[in-house]
Short mmCIF file of C-alpha atoms and ligand atoms in Angstrom, two decimals:
data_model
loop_
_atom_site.label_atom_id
_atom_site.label_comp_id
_atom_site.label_asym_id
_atom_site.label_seq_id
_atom_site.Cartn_x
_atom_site.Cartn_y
_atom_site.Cartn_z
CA UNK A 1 -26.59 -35.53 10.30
CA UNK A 2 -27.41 -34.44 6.98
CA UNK A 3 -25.33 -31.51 5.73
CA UNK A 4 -26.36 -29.87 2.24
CA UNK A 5 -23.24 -31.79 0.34
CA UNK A 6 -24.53 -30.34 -3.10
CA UNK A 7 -24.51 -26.76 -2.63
CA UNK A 8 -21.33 -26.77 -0.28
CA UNK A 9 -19.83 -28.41 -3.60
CA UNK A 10 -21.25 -25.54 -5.90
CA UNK A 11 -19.15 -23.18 -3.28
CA UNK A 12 -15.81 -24.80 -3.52
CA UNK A 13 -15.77 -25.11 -7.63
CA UNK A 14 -16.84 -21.20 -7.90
CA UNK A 15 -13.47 -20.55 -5.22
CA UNK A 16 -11.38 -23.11 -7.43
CA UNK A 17 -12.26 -21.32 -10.18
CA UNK A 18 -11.92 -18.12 -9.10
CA UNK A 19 -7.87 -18.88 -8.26
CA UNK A 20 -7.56 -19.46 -11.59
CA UNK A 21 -9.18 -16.07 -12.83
CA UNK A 22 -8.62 -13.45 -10.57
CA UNK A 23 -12.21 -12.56 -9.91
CA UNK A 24 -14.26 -9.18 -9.34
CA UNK A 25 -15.11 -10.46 -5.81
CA UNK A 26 -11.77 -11.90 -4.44
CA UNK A 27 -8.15 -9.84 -4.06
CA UNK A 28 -6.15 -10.53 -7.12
CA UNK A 29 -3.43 -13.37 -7.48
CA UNK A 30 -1.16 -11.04 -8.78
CA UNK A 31 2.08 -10.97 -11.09
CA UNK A 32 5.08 -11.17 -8.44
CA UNK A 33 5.70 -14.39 -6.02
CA UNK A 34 5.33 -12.63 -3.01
CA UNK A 35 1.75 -11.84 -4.31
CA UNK A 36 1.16 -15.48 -4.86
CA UNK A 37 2.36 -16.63 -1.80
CA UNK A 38 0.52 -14.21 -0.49
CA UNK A 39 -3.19 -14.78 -2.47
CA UNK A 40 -1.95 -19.12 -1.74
CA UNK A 41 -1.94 -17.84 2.10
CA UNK A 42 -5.65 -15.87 1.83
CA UNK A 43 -7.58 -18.71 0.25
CA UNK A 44 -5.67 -21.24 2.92
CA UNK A 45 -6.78 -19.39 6.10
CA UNK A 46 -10.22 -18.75 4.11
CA UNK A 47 -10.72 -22.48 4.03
CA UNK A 48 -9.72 -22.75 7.32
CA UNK A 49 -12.31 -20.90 8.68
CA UNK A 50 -14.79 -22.02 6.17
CA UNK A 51 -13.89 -25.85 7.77
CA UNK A 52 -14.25 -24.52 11.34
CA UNK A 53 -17.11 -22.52 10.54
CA UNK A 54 -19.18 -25.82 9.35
CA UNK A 55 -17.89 -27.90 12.02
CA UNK A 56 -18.99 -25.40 14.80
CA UNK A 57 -22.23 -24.49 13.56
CA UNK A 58 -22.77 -27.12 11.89
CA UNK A 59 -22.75 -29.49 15.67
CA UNK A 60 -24.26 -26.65 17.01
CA UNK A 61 -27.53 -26.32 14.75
CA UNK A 62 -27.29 -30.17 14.50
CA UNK A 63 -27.60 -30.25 18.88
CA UNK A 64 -30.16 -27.36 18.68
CA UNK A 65 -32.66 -29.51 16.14
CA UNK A 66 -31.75 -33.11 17.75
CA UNK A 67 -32.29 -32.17 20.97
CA UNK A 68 -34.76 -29.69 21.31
CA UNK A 69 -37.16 -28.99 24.31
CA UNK A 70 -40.36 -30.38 22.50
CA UNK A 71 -38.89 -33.82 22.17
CA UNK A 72 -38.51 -34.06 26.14
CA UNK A 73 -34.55 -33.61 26.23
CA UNK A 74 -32.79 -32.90 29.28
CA UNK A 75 -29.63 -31.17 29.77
CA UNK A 76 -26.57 -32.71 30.90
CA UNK A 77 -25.51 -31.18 34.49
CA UNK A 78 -21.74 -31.63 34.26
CA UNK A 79 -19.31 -29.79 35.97
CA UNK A 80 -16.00 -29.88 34.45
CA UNK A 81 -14.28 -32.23 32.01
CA UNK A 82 -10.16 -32.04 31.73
CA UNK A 83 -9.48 -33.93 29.07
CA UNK A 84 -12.56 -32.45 26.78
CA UNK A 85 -10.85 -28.62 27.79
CA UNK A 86 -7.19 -29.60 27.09
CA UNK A 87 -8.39 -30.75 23.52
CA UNK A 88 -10.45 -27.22 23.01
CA UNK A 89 -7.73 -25.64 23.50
CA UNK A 90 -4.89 -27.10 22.11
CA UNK A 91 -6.53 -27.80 18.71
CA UNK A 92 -7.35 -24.17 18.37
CA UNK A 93 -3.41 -23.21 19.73
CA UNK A 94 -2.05 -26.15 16.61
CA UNK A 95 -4.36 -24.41 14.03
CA UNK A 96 -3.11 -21.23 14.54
CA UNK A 97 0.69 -22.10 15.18
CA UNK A 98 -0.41 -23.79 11.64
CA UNK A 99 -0.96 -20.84 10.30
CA UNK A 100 1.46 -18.77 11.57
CA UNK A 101 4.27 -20.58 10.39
CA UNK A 102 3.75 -20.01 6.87
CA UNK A 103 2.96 -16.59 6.97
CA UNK A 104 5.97 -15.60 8.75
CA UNK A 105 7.52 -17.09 6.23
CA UNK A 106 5.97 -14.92 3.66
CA UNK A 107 6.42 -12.10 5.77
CA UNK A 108 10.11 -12.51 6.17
CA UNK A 109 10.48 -13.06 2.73
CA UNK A 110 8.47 -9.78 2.16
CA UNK A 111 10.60 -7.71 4.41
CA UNK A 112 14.21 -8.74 2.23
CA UNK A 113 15.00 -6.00 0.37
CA UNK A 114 18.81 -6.98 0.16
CA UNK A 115 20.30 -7.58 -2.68
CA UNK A 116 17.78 -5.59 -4.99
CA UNK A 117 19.25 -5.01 -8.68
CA UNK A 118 17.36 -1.69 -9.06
CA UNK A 119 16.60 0.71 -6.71
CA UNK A 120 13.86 3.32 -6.95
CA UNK A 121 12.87 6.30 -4.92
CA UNK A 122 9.18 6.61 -4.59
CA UNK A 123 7.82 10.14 -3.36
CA UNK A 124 4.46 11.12 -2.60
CA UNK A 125 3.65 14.37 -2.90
CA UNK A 126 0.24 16.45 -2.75
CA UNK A 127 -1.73 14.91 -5.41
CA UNK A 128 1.51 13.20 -7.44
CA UNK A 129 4.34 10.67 -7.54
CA UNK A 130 7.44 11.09 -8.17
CA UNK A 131 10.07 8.49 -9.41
CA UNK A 132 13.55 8.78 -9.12
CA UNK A 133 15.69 6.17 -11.02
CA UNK A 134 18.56 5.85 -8.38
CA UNK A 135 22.12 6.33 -10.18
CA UNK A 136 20.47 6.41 -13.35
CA UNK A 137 19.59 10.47 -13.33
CA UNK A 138 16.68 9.56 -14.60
CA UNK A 139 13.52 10.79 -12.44
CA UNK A 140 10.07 12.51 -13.32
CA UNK A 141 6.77 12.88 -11.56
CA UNK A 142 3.76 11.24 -12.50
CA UNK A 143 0.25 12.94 -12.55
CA UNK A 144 -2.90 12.13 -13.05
CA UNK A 145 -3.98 12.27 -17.18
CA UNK A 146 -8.06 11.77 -17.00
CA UNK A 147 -9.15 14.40 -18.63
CA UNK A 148 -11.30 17.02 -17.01
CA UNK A 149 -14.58 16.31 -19.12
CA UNK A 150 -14.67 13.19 -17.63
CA UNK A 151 -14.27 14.25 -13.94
CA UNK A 152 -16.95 16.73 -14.66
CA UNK A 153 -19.23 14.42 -16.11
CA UNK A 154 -19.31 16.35 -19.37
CA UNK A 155 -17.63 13.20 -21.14
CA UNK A 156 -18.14 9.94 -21.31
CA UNK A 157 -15.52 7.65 -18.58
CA UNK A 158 -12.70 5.96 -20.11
CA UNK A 159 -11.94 2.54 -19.45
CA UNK A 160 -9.27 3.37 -16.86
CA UNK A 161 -11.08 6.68 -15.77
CA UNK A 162 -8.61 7.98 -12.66
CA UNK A 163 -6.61 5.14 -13.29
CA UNK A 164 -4.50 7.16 -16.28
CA UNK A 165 -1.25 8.86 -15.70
CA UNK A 166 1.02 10.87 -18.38
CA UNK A 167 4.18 8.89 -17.26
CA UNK A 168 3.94 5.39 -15.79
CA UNK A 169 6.45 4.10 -13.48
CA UNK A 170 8.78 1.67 -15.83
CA UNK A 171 10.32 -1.35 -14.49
CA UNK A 172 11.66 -4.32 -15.66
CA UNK A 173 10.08 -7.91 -15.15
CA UNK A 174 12.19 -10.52 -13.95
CA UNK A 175 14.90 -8.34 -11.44
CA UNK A 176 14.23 -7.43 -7.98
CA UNK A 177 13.57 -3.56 -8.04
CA UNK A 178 13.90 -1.87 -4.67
CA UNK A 179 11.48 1.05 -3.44
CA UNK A 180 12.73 3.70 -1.15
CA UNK A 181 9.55 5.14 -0.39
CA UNK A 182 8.47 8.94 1.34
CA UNK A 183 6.51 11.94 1.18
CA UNK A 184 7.10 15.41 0.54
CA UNK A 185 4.05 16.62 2.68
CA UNK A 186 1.64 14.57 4.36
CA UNK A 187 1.08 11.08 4.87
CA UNK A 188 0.64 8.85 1.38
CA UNK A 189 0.25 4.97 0.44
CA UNK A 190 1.53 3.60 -2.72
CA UNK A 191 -0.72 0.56 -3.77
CA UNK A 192 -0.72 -1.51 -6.35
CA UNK A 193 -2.59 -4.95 -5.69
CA UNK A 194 -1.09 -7.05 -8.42
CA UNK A 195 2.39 -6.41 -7.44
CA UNK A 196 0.80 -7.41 -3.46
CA UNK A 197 2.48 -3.64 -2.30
CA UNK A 198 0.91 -1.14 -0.26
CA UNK A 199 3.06 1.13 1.87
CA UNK A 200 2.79 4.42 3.29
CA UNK A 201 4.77 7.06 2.37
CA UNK A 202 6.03 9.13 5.39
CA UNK A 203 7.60 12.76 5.64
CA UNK A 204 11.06 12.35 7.43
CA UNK A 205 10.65 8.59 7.18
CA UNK A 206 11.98 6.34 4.24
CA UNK A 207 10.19 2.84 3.91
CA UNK A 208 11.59 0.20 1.67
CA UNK A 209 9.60 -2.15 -0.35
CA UNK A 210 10.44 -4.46 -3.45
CA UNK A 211 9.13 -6.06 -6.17
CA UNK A 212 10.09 -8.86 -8.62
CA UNK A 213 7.14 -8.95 -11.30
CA UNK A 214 7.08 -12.42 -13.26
CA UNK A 215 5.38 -10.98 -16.49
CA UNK A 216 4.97 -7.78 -18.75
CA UNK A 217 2.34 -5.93 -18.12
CA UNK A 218 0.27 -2.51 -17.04
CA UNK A 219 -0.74 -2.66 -13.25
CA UNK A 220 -2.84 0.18 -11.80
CA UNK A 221 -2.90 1.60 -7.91
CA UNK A 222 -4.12 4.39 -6.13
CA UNK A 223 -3.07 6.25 -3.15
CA UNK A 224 -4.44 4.18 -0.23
CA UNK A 225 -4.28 7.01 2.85
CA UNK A 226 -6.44 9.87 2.70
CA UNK A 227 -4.20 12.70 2.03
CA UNK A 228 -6.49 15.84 1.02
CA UNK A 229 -8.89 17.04 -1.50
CA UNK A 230 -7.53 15.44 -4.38
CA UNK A 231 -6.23 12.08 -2.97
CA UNK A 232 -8.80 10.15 -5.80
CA UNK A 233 -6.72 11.81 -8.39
CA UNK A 234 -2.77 10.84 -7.90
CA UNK A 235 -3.17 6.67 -9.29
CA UNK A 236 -0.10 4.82 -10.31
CA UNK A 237 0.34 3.19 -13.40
CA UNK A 238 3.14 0.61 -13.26
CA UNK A 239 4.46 -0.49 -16.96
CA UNK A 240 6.51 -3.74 -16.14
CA UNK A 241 8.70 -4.81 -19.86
CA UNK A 242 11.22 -7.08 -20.69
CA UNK A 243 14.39 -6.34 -19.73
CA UNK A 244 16.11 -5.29 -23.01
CA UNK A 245 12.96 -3.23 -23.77
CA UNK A 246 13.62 -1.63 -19.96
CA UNK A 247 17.11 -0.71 -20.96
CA UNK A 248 16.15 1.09 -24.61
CA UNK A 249 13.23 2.94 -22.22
CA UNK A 250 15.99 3.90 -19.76
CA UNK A 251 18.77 4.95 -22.52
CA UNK A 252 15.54 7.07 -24.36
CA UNK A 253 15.27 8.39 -20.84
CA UNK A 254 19.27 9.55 -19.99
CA UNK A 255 18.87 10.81 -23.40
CA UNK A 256 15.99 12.92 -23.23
CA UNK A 257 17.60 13.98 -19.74
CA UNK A 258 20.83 15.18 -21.69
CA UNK A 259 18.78 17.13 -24.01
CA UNK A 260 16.74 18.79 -21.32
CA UNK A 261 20.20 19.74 -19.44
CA UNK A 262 21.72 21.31 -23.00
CA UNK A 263 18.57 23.49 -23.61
CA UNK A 264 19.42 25.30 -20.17
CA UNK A 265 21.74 27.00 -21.56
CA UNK A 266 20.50 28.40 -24.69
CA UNK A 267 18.42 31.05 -25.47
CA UNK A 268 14.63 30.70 -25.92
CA UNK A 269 11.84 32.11 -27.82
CA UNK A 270 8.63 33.12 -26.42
CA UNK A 271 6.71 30.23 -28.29
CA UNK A 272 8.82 27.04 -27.90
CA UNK A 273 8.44 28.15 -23.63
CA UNK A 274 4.69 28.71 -23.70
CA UNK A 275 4.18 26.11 -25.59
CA UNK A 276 6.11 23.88 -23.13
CA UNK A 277 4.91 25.89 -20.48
CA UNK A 278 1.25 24.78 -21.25
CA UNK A 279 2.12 21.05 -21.33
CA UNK A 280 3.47 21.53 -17.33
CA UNK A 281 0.61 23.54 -16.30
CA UNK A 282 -1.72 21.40 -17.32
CA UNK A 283 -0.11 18.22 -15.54
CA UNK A 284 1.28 19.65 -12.70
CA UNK A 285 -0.94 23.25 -11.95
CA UNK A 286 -4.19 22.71 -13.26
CA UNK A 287 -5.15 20.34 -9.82
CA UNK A 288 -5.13 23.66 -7.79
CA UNK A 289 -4.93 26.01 -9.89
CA UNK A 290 -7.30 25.38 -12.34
CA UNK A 291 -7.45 24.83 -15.97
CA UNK A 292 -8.01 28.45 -16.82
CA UNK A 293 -5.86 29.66 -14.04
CA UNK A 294 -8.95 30.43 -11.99
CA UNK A 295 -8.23 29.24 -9.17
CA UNK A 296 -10.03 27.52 -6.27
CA UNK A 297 -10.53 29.86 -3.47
CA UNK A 298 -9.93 29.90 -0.55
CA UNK A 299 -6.86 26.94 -0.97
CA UNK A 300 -5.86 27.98 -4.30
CA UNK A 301 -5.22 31.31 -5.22
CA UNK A 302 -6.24 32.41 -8.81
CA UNK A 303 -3.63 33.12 -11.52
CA UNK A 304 -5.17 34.67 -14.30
CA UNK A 305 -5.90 38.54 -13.02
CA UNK A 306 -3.37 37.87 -10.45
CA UNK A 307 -2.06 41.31 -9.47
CA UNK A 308 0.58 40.20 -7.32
CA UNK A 309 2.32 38.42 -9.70
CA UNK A 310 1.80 40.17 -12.76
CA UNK A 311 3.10 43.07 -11.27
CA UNK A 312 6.47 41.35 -9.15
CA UNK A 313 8.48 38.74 -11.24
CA UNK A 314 10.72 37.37 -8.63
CA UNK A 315 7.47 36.82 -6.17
CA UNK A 316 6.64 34.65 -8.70
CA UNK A 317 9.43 32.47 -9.51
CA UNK A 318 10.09 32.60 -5.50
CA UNK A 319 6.59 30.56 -4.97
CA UNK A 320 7.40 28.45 -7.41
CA UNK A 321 11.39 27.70 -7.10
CA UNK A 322 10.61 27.65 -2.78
CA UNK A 323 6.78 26.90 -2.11
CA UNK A 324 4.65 28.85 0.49
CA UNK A 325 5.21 27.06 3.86
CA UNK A 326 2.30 26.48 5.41
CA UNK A 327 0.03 26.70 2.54
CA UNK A 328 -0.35 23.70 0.19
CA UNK A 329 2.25 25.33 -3.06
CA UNK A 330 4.64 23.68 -2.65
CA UNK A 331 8.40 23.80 -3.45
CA UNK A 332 9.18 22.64 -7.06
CA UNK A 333 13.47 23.69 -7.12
CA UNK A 334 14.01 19.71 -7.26
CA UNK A 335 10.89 18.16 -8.59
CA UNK A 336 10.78 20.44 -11.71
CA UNK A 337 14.06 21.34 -14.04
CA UNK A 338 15.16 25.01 -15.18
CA UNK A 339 13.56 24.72 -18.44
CA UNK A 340 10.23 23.08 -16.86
CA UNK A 341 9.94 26.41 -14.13
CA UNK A 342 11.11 28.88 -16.80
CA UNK A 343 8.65 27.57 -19.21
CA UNK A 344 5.32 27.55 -16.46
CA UNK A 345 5.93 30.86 -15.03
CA UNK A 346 6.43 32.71 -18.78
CA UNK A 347 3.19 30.71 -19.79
CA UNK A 348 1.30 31.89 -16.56
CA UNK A 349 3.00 35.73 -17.24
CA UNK A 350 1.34 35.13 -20.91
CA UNK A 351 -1.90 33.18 -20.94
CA UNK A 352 -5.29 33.92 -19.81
CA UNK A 353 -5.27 37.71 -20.64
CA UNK A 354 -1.86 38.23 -17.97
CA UNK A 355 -0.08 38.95 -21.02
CA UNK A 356 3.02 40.62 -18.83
CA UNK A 357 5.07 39.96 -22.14
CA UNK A 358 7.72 38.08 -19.81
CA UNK A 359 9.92 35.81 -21.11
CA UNK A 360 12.01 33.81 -18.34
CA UNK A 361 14.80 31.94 -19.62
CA UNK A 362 15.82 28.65 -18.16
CA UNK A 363 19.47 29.74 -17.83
CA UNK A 364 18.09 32.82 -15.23
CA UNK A 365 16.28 30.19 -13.26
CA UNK A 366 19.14 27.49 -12.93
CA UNK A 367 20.98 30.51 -11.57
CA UNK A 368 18.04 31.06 -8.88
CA UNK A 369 18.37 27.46 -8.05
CA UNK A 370 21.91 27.12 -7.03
CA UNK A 371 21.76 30.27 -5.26
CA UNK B 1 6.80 -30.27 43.58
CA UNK B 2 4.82 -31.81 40.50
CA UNK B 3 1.42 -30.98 42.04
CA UNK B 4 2.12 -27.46 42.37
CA UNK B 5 3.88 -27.47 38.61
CA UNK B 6 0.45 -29.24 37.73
CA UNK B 7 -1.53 -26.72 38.99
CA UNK B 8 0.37 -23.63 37.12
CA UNK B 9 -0.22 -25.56 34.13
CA UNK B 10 -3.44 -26.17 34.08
CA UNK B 11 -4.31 -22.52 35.41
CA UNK B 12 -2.19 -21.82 32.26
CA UNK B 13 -4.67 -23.57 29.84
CA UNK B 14 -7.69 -22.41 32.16
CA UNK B 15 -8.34 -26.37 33.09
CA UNK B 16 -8.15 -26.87 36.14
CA UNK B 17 -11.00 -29.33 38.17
CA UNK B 18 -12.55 -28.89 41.46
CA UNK B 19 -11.31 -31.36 43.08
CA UNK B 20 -7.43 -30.29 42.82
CA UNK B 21 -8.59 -26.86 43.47
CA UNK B 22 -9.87 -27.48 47.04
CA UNK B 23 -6.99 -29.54 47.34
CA UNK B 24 -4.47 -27.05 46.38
CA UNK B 25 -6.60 -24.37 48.58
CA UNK B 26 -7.12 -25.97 51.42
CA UNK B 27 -2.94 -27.53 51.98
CA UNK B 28 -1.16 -25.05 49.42
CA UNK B 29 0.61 -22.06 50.04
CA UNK B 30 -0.14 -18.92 47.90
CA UNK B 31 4.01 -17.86 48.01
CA UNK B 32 4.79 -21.36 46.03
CA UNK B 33 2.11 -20.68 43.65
CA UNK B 34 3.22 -17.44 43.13
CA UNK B 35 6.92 -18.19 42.64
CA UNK B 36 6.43 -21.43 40.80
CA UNK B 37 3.81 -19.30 38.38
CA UNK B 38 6.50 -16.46 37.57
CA UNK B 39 8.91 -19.02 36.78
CA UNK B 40 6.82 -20.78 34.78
CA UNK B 41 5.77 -17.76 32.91
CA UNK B 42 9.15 -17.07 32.63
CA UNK B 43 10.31 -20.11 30.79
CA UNK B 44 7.25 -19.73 28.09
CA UNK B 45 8.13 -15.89 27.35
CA UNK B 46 12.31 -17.29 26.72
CA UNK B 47 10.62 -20.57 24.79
CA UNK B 48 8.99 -18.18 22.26
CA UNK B 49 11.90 -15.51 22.20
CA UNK B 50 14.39 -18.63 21.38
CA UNK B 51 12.14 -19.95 18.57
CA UNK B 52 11.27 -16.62 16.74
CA UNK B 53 15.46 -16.30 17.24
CA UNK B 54 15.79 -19.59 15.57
CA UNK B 55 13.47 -18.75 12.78
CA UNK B 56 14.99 -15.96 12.22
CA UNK B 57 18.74 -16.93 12.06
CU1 CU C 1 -1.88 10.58 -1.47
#
């Protein structure tokens, strides 16, 4: 029996090597034990099979060539053989008990989110994520930043074309980091394969997940369950630091949050809320309703021209402070702050030629919200 | 008793020969089978219940 040693060796160095560097063709090793154990478990099985694989067909093209017709070879007429069918079937019942044993393992250990130092509340919503920093009043969403040239093909792809978001989802390496996981709307999957996590994000449902990433790093994920029209355009960007860099990110953060809460109050001018107003339109609008406010009929109404709500203020900040139900808008009174909505609906009163002359303060709007 | 026991195992691991299976048809009867097959099925399901307990305690 003469098997083709050489080449079956060429195989085995290109897998070695690819454990080493995470290869194009393979999943990735990752950054986060869990994903180790779990990449150590893939290549085990794979091997597995690869070894039954060339013992199976490697007899069977072996008995095919040895003892083919044209040499004058008859076929044994046996009936039954116990001892031959207890051994075919409890070698194949060991392998996979084998197996089975230390995947659970990894599965168990997969499934322990106790004792998590950090806990984060994931939600998807249509095309987004949101972050909330539990007990940290910290939270944000994160959106898409590609730019539209590119998605149009009118400028050249970036390295990490759909891949970019404005605000990545910060977490520090080295601490177990709990994710409480749902959806505002429909059904959503947050994946990221170098931290080995991909769970779906349910309305009504909360799904917990965790994490303990082993070095610094920027690891990218998409939504992984089809979710509407712009499902290839909500990716996750995770930004793993040190720890004491986490903790000046997260004091920048409370303190940006302070900030935001004192401007409620205050009076603004026209251009400090367009010109804020501009910056949330663009990340969290523009999806539906279009850079230009134009719209995308028949799902997304246009803005610009928009006699309805040029003419009625409160319509207005009623779609966005309480969504339409049943439509896709949905309801930003949690997901965006005072000064975010106040800003976005006197930049949509303004721009594109609806120049109402509107100015909503943030104060008026806070006031809406607590109603 | 064994032969019967004998005979739910091997049906178990789909082994059984000929000759035992004549045997069994030809002096057996079905209700033992039956009873001694339920029970038998009965102590695998509790065998795997008590060691996915154990692994998990
Ligand atoms: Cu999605």
């Amino acid at each position: 029996m003469r098997l083709p040693w050489r080449w079956l060796l060429s195989v085995t160095s290109a897998a070695t090597l690819s454990q080493a560097h995470a290869s194009s063709w393979n999943m990735p090793v990752g950054v986060t034990d869990i994903s180790r154990d779990i990449f150590g478990l893939h290549m085990t099985i794979f091997w597995v099979c690869v070894v039954i694989g060339v013992i199976v067909f490697g007899v069977m093209f072996y008995s095919l060539f040895r003892y083919r017709h044209s040499k004058g070879a008859k076929a044994a007429q046996f009936h039954e053989h116990t001892s031959v069918e207890v051994l075919w079937t409890a070698i194949p019942i060991l392998i996979l008990v084998g197996m089975a044993v230390p995947a659970t393992a990894t599965l168990k250990n997969m499934y322990d989110t106790s004792e998590a130092d950090l806990d984060i509340m994931i939600t998807g919503q249509q095309w987004r994520w949101r972050y909330e920093y539990l007990g940290e009043d910290v939270a944000f969403t994160s959106n898409l930043s590609t730019s539209r040239e590119q998605i149009r093909g009118e400028a050249e792809r970036g390295e990490h074309y759909l891949l970019d978001v404005d605000e990545p989802l910060v977490l520090p390496i080295n601490r177990k980091v709990r994710f409480l996981m749902t959806s505002d709307d429909v059904i959503h999957s947050w994946w990221v394969p170098e931290l080995a996590v991909k769970q779906d994000t349910i309305p009504g449902f909360i799904n917990e997940n965790w994490v303990q990433i082993n070095e610094p790093g920027i690891y990218r994920g998409q939504c992984a369950e089809l979710c509407g029209v712009n499902h290839g355009f909500m990716p996750i960007v995770v930004h793993a630091m040190e720890e004491a860099d986490y903790e000046i990110w997260l004091a920048e953060r409370k303190e940006a949050a302070e900030q935001e809460a004192m401007g409620v109050d205050r009076e603004w001018a026209l251009e400090e809320l367009m010109a804020r107003g501009e910056t949330v339109y663009q990340s969290i609008c523009s999806s539906c309703h279009q850079s230009e406010g134009q719209g995308a009929m028949p799902a997304f109404p246009a803005l610009a021209g928009n006699e309805q709500l040029i003419d009625d203020l409160d319509w207005h900040l009623d779609r966005i402070i309480n969504g339409v139900s049943g439509a896709a808008m949905p309801a930003f009174r949690s997901t965006l702050n005072p000064v975010e909505i106040a800003s976005v609906v006197t930049y949509t009163r303004n721009a594109w030629g609806n120049d109402t002359g509107d100015v909503v303060q943030p104060a008026a709007v806070a006031e809406l919200i607590t109603q | 008793m064994w032969p019967v026991v004998k005979s739910v195992l091997a049906a178990l691991l789909g082994v059984q020969n000929d000759r035992q299976r004549q045997h069994d048809f030809s002096t057996g009867k079905p209700a033992v089978f039956i009873i001694v097959a339920v029970l038998v099925t009965l102590i695998f399901v509790l065998l795997l219940a008590g060691i996915a307990i154990f692994a998990a305690g």
